[in-house]
PDB file of C-alpha atoms and ligand atoms in Angstrom:
ATOM      1  CA  MET A 298     -13.974 -17.121 -31.923  1.00  0.00           C
ATOM      2  CA  ASN A 299     -15.803 -18.747 -29.306  1.00  0.00           C
ATOM      3  CA  THR A 300     -17.420 -17.211 -26.025  1.00  0.00           C
ATOM      4  CA  GLY A 301     -14.465 -17.448 -23.814  1.00  0.00           C
ATOM      5  CA  GLN A 302     -12.063 -15.827 -26.030  1.00  0.00           C
ATOM      6  CA  LYS A 303     -14.652 -12.973 -26.893  1.00  0.00           C
ATOM      7  CA  LEU A 304     -14.884 -12.441 -23.182  1.00  0.00           C
ATOM      8  CA  LYS A 305     -11.006 -12.468 -22.730  1.00  0.00           C
ATOM      9  CA  GLN A 306     -10.960  -9.804 -25.311  1.00  0.00           C
ATOM     10  CA  LYS A 307     -13.336  -7.626 -23.702  1.00  0.00           C
ATOM     11  CA  VAL A 308     -11.267  -8.063 -20.301  1.00  0.00           C
ATOM     12  CA  VAL A 309      -8.301  -6.821 -21.989  1.00  0.00           C
ATOM     13  CA  ARG A 310     -10.340  -3.849 -23.702  1.00  0.00           C
ATOM     14  CA  ILE A 311     -11.667  -2.872 -20.074  1.00  0.00           C
ATOM     15  CA  CYS A 312      -8.326  -3.188 -18.592  1.00  0.00           C
ATOM     16  CA  ARG A 313      -6.996  -0.730 -21.225  1.00  0.00           C
ATOM     17  CA  LEU A 314      -9.586   1.648 -20.996  1.00  0.00           C
ATOM     18  CA  LEU A 315      -9.132   1.737 -17.241  1.00  0.00           C
ATOM     19  CA  HIS A 316      -5.618   2.706 -17.420  1.00  0.00           C
ATOM     20  CA  GLN A 317      -6.194   5.347 -20.254  1.00  0.00           C
ATOM     21  CA  LYS A 318      -8.874   6.549 -17.981  1.00  0.00           C
ATOM     22  CA  ASN A 319      -6.178   6.972 -15.162  1.00  0.00           C
ATOM     23  CA  LEU A 320      -8.415   4.593 -12.783  1.00  0.00           C
ATOM     24  CA  ILE A 321      -5.580   2.491 -12.370  1.00  0.00           C
ATOM     25  CA  ALA A 322      -1.673   2.866 -12.364  1.00  0.00           C
ATOM     26  CA  ALA A 323       1.133   0.227 -12.984  1.00  0.00           C
ATOM     27  CA  THR A 324      -0.199  -3.108 -11.839  1.00  0.00           C
ATOM     28  CA  ASP A 325      -3.123  -1.802  -9.710  1.00  0.00           C
ATOM     29  CA  GLY A 326      -6.806  -3.133 -10.334  1.00  0.00           C
ATOM     30  CA  ASN A 327      -8.605  -6.139 -11.154  1.00  0.00           C
ATOM     31  CA  ILE A 328     -11.340  -7.457 -12.851  1.00  0.00           C
ATOM     32  CA  SER A 329     -13.200 -10.909 -13.025  1.00  0.00           C
ATOM     33  CA  VAL A 330     -16.205 -12.079 -15.118  1.00  0.00           C
ATOM     34  CA  LYS A 331     -18.504 -15.313 -14.590  1.00  0.00           C
ATOM     35  CA  PHE A 332     -17.613 -17.750 -17.564  1.00  0.00           C
ATOM     36  CA  GLY A 333     -18.790 -21.437 -17.451  1.00  0.00           C
ATOM     37  CA  ASP A 334     -18.586 -22.788 -14.092  1.00  0.00           C
ATOM     38  CA  GLY A 335     -16.107 -20.219 -12.784  1.00  0.00           C
ATOM     39  CA  LEU A 336     -14.534 -16.927 -13.913  1.00  0.00           C
ATOM     40  CA  LEU A 337     -12.048 -15.297 -15.886  1.00  0.00           C
ATOM     41  CA  THR A 338     -10.093 -13.278 -14.034  1.00  0.00           C
ATOM     42  CA  THR A 339      -6.652 -10.939 -14.357  1.00  0.00           C
ATOM     43  CA  PRO A 340      -3.147 -11.988 -13.307  1.00  0.00           C
ATOM     44  CA  SER A 341      -1.642 -10.603 -10.338  1.00  0.00           C
ATOM     45  CA  GLY A 342       1.385  -8.274 -10.787  1.00  0.00           C
ATOM     46  CA  VAL A 343       0.733  -7.375 -14.372  1.00  0.00           C
ATOM     47  CA  ASN A 344       0.554  -3.797 -15.890  1.00  0.00           C
ATOM     48  CA  LYS A 345      -3.255  -3.823 -17.176  1.00  0.00           C
ATOM     49  CA  ALA A 346      -2.007  -1.591 -20.178  1.00  0.00           C
ATOM     50  CA  PHE A 347      -0.092  -4.140 -21.647  1.00  0.00           C
ATOM     51  CA  LEU A 348      -2.379  -7.314 -20.589  1.00  0.00           C
ATOM     52  CA  GLU A 349      -2.802 -10.010 -23.366  1.00  0.00           C
ATOM     53  CA  GLU A 350      -5.690 -12.338 -23.436  1.00  0.00           C
ATOM     54  CA  ASP A 351      -3.189 -15.322 -22.778  1.00  0.00           C
ATOM     55  CA  GLN A 352      -2.443 -14.192 -19.628  1.00  0.00           C
ATOM     56  CA  ILE A 353      -6.245 -14.218 -18.317  1.00  0.00           C
ATOM     57  CA  ILE A 354      -6.748 -16.870 -15.184  1.00  0.00           C
ATOM     58  CA  THR A 355      -9.903 -19.122 -15.268  1.00  0.00           C
ATOM     59  CA  VAL A 356     -10.368 -20.305 -11.835  1.00  0.00           C
ATOM     60  CA  ASP A 357     -13.643 -21.729  -9.881  1.00  0.00           C
ATOM     61  CA  PHE A 358     -15.488 -20.564  -7.254  1.00  0.00           C
ATOM     62  CA  ALA A 359     -13.485 -21.858  -4.904  1.00  0.00           C
ATOM     63  CA  GLY A 360     -10.967 -19.717  -6.338  1.00  0.00           C
ATOM     64  CA  ARG A 361      -8.812 -22.531  -7.821  1.00  0.00           C
ATOM     65  CA  VAL A 362      -6.893 -22.266 -11.026  1.00  0.00           C
ATOM     66  CA  ILE A 363      -8.804 -24.243 -13.614  1.00  0.00           C
ATOM     67  CA  GLU A 364      -6.601 -22.773 -16.759  1.00  0.00           C
ATOM     68  CA  GLY A 365      -3.767 -20.347 -17.049  1.00  0.00           C
ATOM     69  CA  GLN A 366      -0.101 -19.338 -16.084  1.00  0.00           C
ATOM     70  CA  GLY A 367       0.719 -17.296 -13.279  1.00  0.00           C
ATOM     71  CA  GLN A 368      -1.124 -16.299 -10.269  1.00  0.00           C
ATOM     72  CA  PRO A 369      -4.671 -15.062 -10.369  1.00  0.00           C
ATOM     73  CA  THR A 370      -5.646 -11.548  -8.917  1.00  0.00           C
ATOM     74  CA  SER A 371      -4.383 -10.902  -5.158  1.00  0.00           C
ATOM     75  CA  GLU A 372      -7.690  -9.771  -4.397  1.00  0.00           C
ATOM     76  CA  LEU A 373      -9.519 -13.041  -5.512  1.00  0.00           C
ATOM     77  CA  ALA A 374     -11.226 -13.348  -2.207  1.00  0.00           C
ATOM     78  CA  MET A 375     -13.024 -10.056  -2.595  1.00  0.00           C
ATOM     79  CA  HIS A 376     -14.608 -10.828  -5.719  1.00  0.00           C
ATOM     80  CA  LEU A 377     -15.206 -14.500  -4.488  1.00  0.00           C
ATOM     81  CA  ALA A 378     -17.374 -12.726  -1.765  1.00  0.00           C
ATOM     82  CA  VAL A 379     -19.432 -10.333  -4.075  1.00  0.00           C
ATOM     83  CA  TYR A 380     -20.455 -13.359  -6.317  1.00  0.00           C
ATOM     84  CA  ARG A 381     -21.319 -15.455  -2.855  1.00  0.00           C
ATOM     85  CA  LEU A 382     -23.519 -12.009  -1.627  1.00  0.00           C
ATOM     86  CA  ARG A 383     -24.573 -11.074  -5.145  1.00  0.00           C
ATOM     87  CA  PRO A 384     -25.725 -14.295  -7.315  1.00  0.00           C
ATOM     88  CA  GLU A 385     -27.084 -11.718 -10.060  1.00  0.00           C
ATOM     89  CA  VAL A 386     -23.816 -10.033 -10.206  1.00  0.00           C
ATOM     90  CA  GLU A 387     -22.043 -11.476 -13.743  1.00  0.00           C
ATOM     91  CA  ALA A 388     -18.525  -9.018 -13.435  1.00  0.00           C
ATOM     92  CA  VAL A 389     -16.719  -6.991 -10.601  1.00  0.00           C
ATOM     93  CA  ILE A 390     -13.960  -4.395 -11.278  1.00  0.00           C
ATOM     94  CA  HIS A 391     -11.542  -3.164  -8.781  1.00  0.00           C
ATOM     95  CA  ALA A 392      -9.769   0.137  -9.598  1.00  0.00           C
ATOM     96  CA  HIS A 393      -7.545   3.036  -7.886  1.00  0.00           C
ATOM     97  CA  PRO A 394      -9.724   5.849  -8.848  1.00  0.00           C
ATOM     98  CA  PRO A 395      -7.193   8.833  -7.455  1.00  0.00           C
ATOM     99  CA  LEU A 396     -10.064  11.383  -6.834  1.00  0.00           C
ATOM    100  CA  ALA A 397     -12.732   9.491  -5.166  1.00  0.00           C
ATOM    101  CA  THR A 398      -9.555   7.550  -3.345  1.00  0.00           C
ATOM    102  CA  ALA A 399      -8.376  11.141  -2.277  1.00  0.00           C
ATOM    103  CA  PHE A 400     -12.086  11.794  -0.451  1.00  0.00           C
ATOM    104  CA  SER A 401     -11.348   8.631   1.318  1.00  0.00           C
ATOM    105  CA  LEU A 402      -7.835  10.102   2.583  1.00  0.00           C
ATOM    106  CA  ALA A 403      -9.538  13.372   3.516  1.00  0.00           C
ATOM    107  CA  GLY A 404     -12.203  11.670   5.496  1.00  0.00           C
ATOM    108  CA  ALA A 405     -14.968  13.352   2.819  1.00  0.00           C
ATOM    109  CA  SER A 406     -17.846  11.306   1.591  1.00  0.00           C
ATOM    110  CA  LEU A 407     -19.262  10.656  -1.483  1.00  0.00           C
ATOM    111  CA  GLU A 408     -22.289   9.116   0.171  1.00  0.00           C
ATOM    112  CA  GLN A 409     -24.437  12.306  -0.547  1.00  0.00           C
ATOM    113  CA  PHE A 410     -27.627  13.061  -2.635  1.00  0.00           C
ATOM    114  CA  VAL A 411     -26.337  15.612  -5.328  1.00  0.00           C
ATOM    115  CA  LEU A 412     -26.102  14.952  -8.705  1.00  0.00           C
ATOM    116  CA  PRO A 413     -29.613  13.301 -10.070  1.00  0.00           C
ATOM    117  CA  GLU A 414     -28.704  10.720 -12.357  1.00  0.00           C
ATOM    118  CA  VAL A 415     -26.397   9.464 -10.006  1.00  0.00           C
ATOM    119  CA  VAL A 416     -28.946   9.056  -7.501  1.00  0.00           C
ATOM    120  CA  LEU A 417     -30.797   7.363 -10.227  1.00  0.00           C
ATOM    121  CA  SER A 418     -28.153   4.836 -11.151  1.00  0.00           C
ATOM    122  CA  LEU A 419     -26.050   4.196  -8.091  1.00  0.00           C
ATOM    123  CA  GLY A 420     -28.145   5.440  -4.989  1.00  0.00           C
ATOM    124  CA  VAL A 421     -25.417   6.785  -3.222  1.00  0.00           C
ATOM    125  CA  ILE A 422     -21.615   5.865  -3.366  1.00  0.00           C
ATOM    126  CA  PRO A 423     -20.576   4.580   0.226  1.00  0.00           C
ATOM    127  CA  THR A 424     -17.248   4.423   1.823  1.00  0.00           C
ATOM    128  CA  ALA A 425     -16.352   0.382   3.088  1.00  0.00           C
ATOM    129  CA  ALA A 426     -14.101   1.046   6.403  1.00  0.00           C
ATOM    130  CA  TYR A 427     -10.063   0.603   6.169  1.00  0.00           C
ATOM    131  CA  ALA A 428      -9.157  -3.047   5.483  1.00  0.00           C
ATOM    132  CA  THR A 429      -5.204  -4.253   4.733  1.00  0.00           C
ATOM    133  CA  PRO A 430      -5.375  -4.783   0.694  1.00  0.00           C
ATOM    134  CA  THR A 431      -4.969  -8.168  -0.304  1.00  0.00           C
ATOM    135  CA  THR A 432      -6.002 -10.029   3.104  1.00  0.00           C
ATOM    136  CA  ALA A 433      -9.266 -11.451   4.438  1.00  0.00           C
ATOM    137  CA  GLU A 434      -9.997  -8.352   6.009  1.00  0.00           C
ATOM    138  CA  VAL A 435     -11.238  -6.887   2.383  1.00  0.00           C
ATOM    139  CA  PRO A 436     -14.152  -9.021   1.692  1.00  0.00           C
ATOM    140  CA  LEU A 437     -14.998  -8.589   5.366  1.00  0.00           C
ATOM    141  CA  ALA A 438     -14.961  -4.654   4.954  1.00  0.00           C
ATOM    142  CA  ILE A 439     -17.272  -4.884   1.898  1.00  0.00           C
ATOM    143  CA  ARG A 440     -19.725  -7.319   3.286  1.00  0.00           C
ATOM    144  CA  GLU A 441     -22.470  -5.355   4.116  1.00  0.00           C
ATOM    145  CA  LEU A 442     -22.464  -2.457   1.884  1.00  0.00           C
ATOM    146  CA  ILE A 443     -21.951  -4.792  -1.363  1.00  0.00           C
ATOM    147  CA  LYS A 444     -25.500  -6.156  -0.747  1.00  0.00           C
ATOM    148  CA  HIS A 445     -27.187  -3.034  -1.376  1.00  0.00           C
ATOM    149  CA  TYR A 446     -24.828  -0.914  -3.575  1.00  0.00           C
ATOM    150  CA  ASP A 447     -23.114  -1.543  -6.674  1.00  0.00           C
ATOM    151  CA  ALA A 448     -20.271   1.056  -6.601  1.00  0.00           C
ATOM    152  CA  LEU A 449     -18.080   1.629  -3.331  1.00  0.00           C
ATOM    153  CA  ILE A 450     -15.025   3.292  -2.371  1.00  0.00           C
ATOM    154  CA  LEU A 451     -12.711   1.461  -0.352  1.00  0.00           C
ATOM    155  CA  GLU A 452     -11.095   3.411   2.220  1.00  0.00           C
ATOM    156  CA  ARG A 453      -7.438   4.516   1.361  1.00  0.00           C
ATOM    157  CA  HIS A 454      -7.385   1.833  -1.071  1.00  0.00           C
ATOM    158  CA  GLY A 455      -9.460   2.080  -4.100  1.00  0.00           C
ATOM    159  CA  ALA A 456     -12.974   1.138  -5.504  1.00  0.00           C
ATOM    160  CA  LEU A 457     -14.948  -1.595  -6.429  1.00  0.00           C
ATOM    161  CA  THR A 458     -18.178  -2.014  -8.915  1.00  0.00           C
ATOM    162  CA  VAL A 459     -20.347  -4.646 -10.049  1.00  0.00           C
ATOM    163  CA  GLY A 460     -22.654  -5.429 -13.024  1.00  0.00           C
ATOM    164  CA  ARG A 461     -24.603  -7.403 -14.827  1.00  0.00           C
ATOM    165  CA  ASP A 462     -21.910  -7.431 -17.646  1.00  0.00           C
ATOM    166  CA  LEU A 463     -18.453  -6.226 -17.687  1.00  0.00           C
ATOM    167  CA  ILE A 464     -19.717  -2.866 -19.408  1.00  0.00           C
ATOM    168  CA  GLU A 465     -22.034  -2.211 -16.911  1.00  0.00           C
ATOM    169  CA  ALA A 466     -19.419  -2.667 -14.232  1.00  0.00           C
ATOM    170  CA  TYR A 467     -16.905  -0.386 -16.251  1.00  0.00           C
ATOM    171  CA  ASN A 468     -19.325   2.397 -16.562  1.00  0.00           C
ATOM    172  CA  LYS A 469     -20.170   2.433 -12.735  1.00  0.00           C
ATOM    173  CA  MET A 470     -16.421   2.916 -12.140  1.00  0.00           C
ATOM    174  CA  GLU A 471     -16.376   5.808 -14.602  1.00  0.00           C
ATOM    175  CA  LYS A 472     -19.478   7.249 -13.190  1.00  0.00           C
ATOM    176  CA  LEU A 473     -18.139   6.746  -9.607  1.00  0.00           C
ATOM    177  CA  GLU A 474     -14.834   8.555 -10.397  1.00  0.00           C
ATOM    178  CA  HIS A 475     -16.696  11.422 -12.603  1.00  0.00           C
ATOM    179  CA  THR A 476     -18.900  12.270  -9.569  1.00  0.00           C
ATOM    180  CA  ALA A 477     -15.858  12.592  -7.289  1.00  0.00           C
ATOM    181  CA  LEU A 478     -14.547  14.997 -10.034  1.00  0.00           C
ATOM    182  CA  ILE A 479     -17.813  17.044  -9.842  1.00  0.00           C
ATOM    183  CA  ILE A 480     -18.006  17.162  -6.229  1.00  0.00           C
ATOM    184  CA  PHE A 481     -14.270  18.331  -5.989  1.00  0.00           C
ATOM    185  CA  ALA A 482     -14.661  21.187  -8.477  1.00  0.00           C
ATOM    186  CA  ALA A 483     -17.647  22.318  -6.553  1.00  0.00           C
ATOM    187  CA  LEU A 484     -15.903  22.249  -3.354  1.00  0.00           C
ATOM    188  CA  GLN A 485     -13.085  24.458  -4.761  1.00  0.00           C
ATOM    189  CA  LEU A 486     -15.907  27.003  -5.795  1.00  0.00           C
ATOM    190  CA  GLY A 487     -17.382  27.184  -2.638  1.00  0.00           C
ATOM    191  CA  GLY A 488     -19.240  24.023  -1.572  1.00  0.00           C
ATOM    192  CA  VAL A 489     -21.889  21.443  -2.408  1.00  0.00           C
ATOM    193  CA  LYS A 490     -25.357  21.893  -1.625  1.00  0.00           C
ATOM    194  CA  ASN A 491     -27.386  18.690  -1.390  1.00  0.00           C
ATOM    195  CA  LEU A 492     -30.682  18.134  -3.443  1.00  0.00           C
ATOM    196  CA  PRO A 493     -33.736  19.035  -1.674  1.00  0.00           C
ATOM    197  CA  ALA A 494     -35.352  16.198   0.196  1.00  0.00           C
ATOM    198  CA  HIS A 495     -38.612  15.914  -1.950  1.00  0.00           C
ATOM    199  CA  GLU A 496     -36.594  15.604  -4.960  1.00  0.00           C
ATOM    200  CA  VAL A 497     -34.487  13.142  -3.701  1.00  0.00           C
ATOM    201  CA  GLU A 498     -37.522  10.906  -2.720  1.00  0.00           C
ATOM    202  CA  LYS A 499     -38.985  11.282  -6.638  1.00  0.00           C
ATOM    203  CA  LEU A 500     -35.609   9.968  -7.909  1.00  0.00           C
ATOM    204  CA  LEU A 501     -35.549   6.982  -5.426  1.00  0.00           C
ATOM    205  CA  GLN A 502     -38.861   6.292  -5.998  1.00  0.00           C
ATOM    206  CA  MET A 503     -38.090   6.257 -10.014  1.00  0.00           C
ATOM    207  CA  ARG A 504     -35.011   4.049  -9.275  1.00  0.00           C
ATOM    208  CA  PHE A 505     -36.845   1.852  -6.879  1.00  0.00           C
ATOM    209  CA  SER A 506     -39.522   1.415  -9.688  1.00  0.00           C
ATOM    210  CA  GLN A 507     -36.848   1.167 -12.748  1.00  0.00           C
ATOM    211  CA  LYS A 508     -35.110  -1.962 -10.191  1.00  0.00           C
ATOM    212  CA  LEU A 509     -38.400  -3.491 -10.301  1.00  0.00           C
ATOM    213  CA  GLN A 510     -38.928  -3.047 -14.111  1.00  0.00           C
ATOM    214  CA  SER A 511     -35.161  -4.878 -14.882  1.00  0.00           C
ATOM    215  CA  SER A 512     -35.345  -7.573 -12.497  1.00  0.00           C
TER     216      SER A 512
HETATM  217 ZN1   ZN B 723      -6.063  -2.374  -5.168  1.00  0.00          ZN
END
């Protein structure tokens, strides 16, 4: 099996996982990963639980289809913008995690320092301003935040994560929704107390030195 086929297999597995973990429903969500001189991307309008390897579409960095039937994801412009702004990123995942998205409907933020391991891995999870899905507004709305953060909530829409490979981008999507779940539960139990400032400072220093080591 060549590298392209292996990568397609991985895209299919991640799509099924996103569906199993309730991070997408029906035809929601899209994935892309760098391959050769372009990207492998999921097709538009397909339920990701049933996606097959031969439905994956190869596009170049201008968004032109190189190989595959059907249309590439309708959020391709958002994916291309991420790769332009973050050259080190290898994979991008967009999903509709229900709790994280619900926070944005309620006007509540996940941009808070509460869980030490989330501070270490993601810093905070900011929310990008509302943009009409599938339009050129979406890449504009994420532009500034994606330069600094690997996991964003898209207001009233879903979430976006990036990684140095597909698994890393997937892990961040799982972590984002899990964080929303924990904070939601804490709110039911009477509220969320932030981490003390000196503990946040310690974690941010650890995060910074980890980043330096891995870069
Ligand atoms: Zn979407």
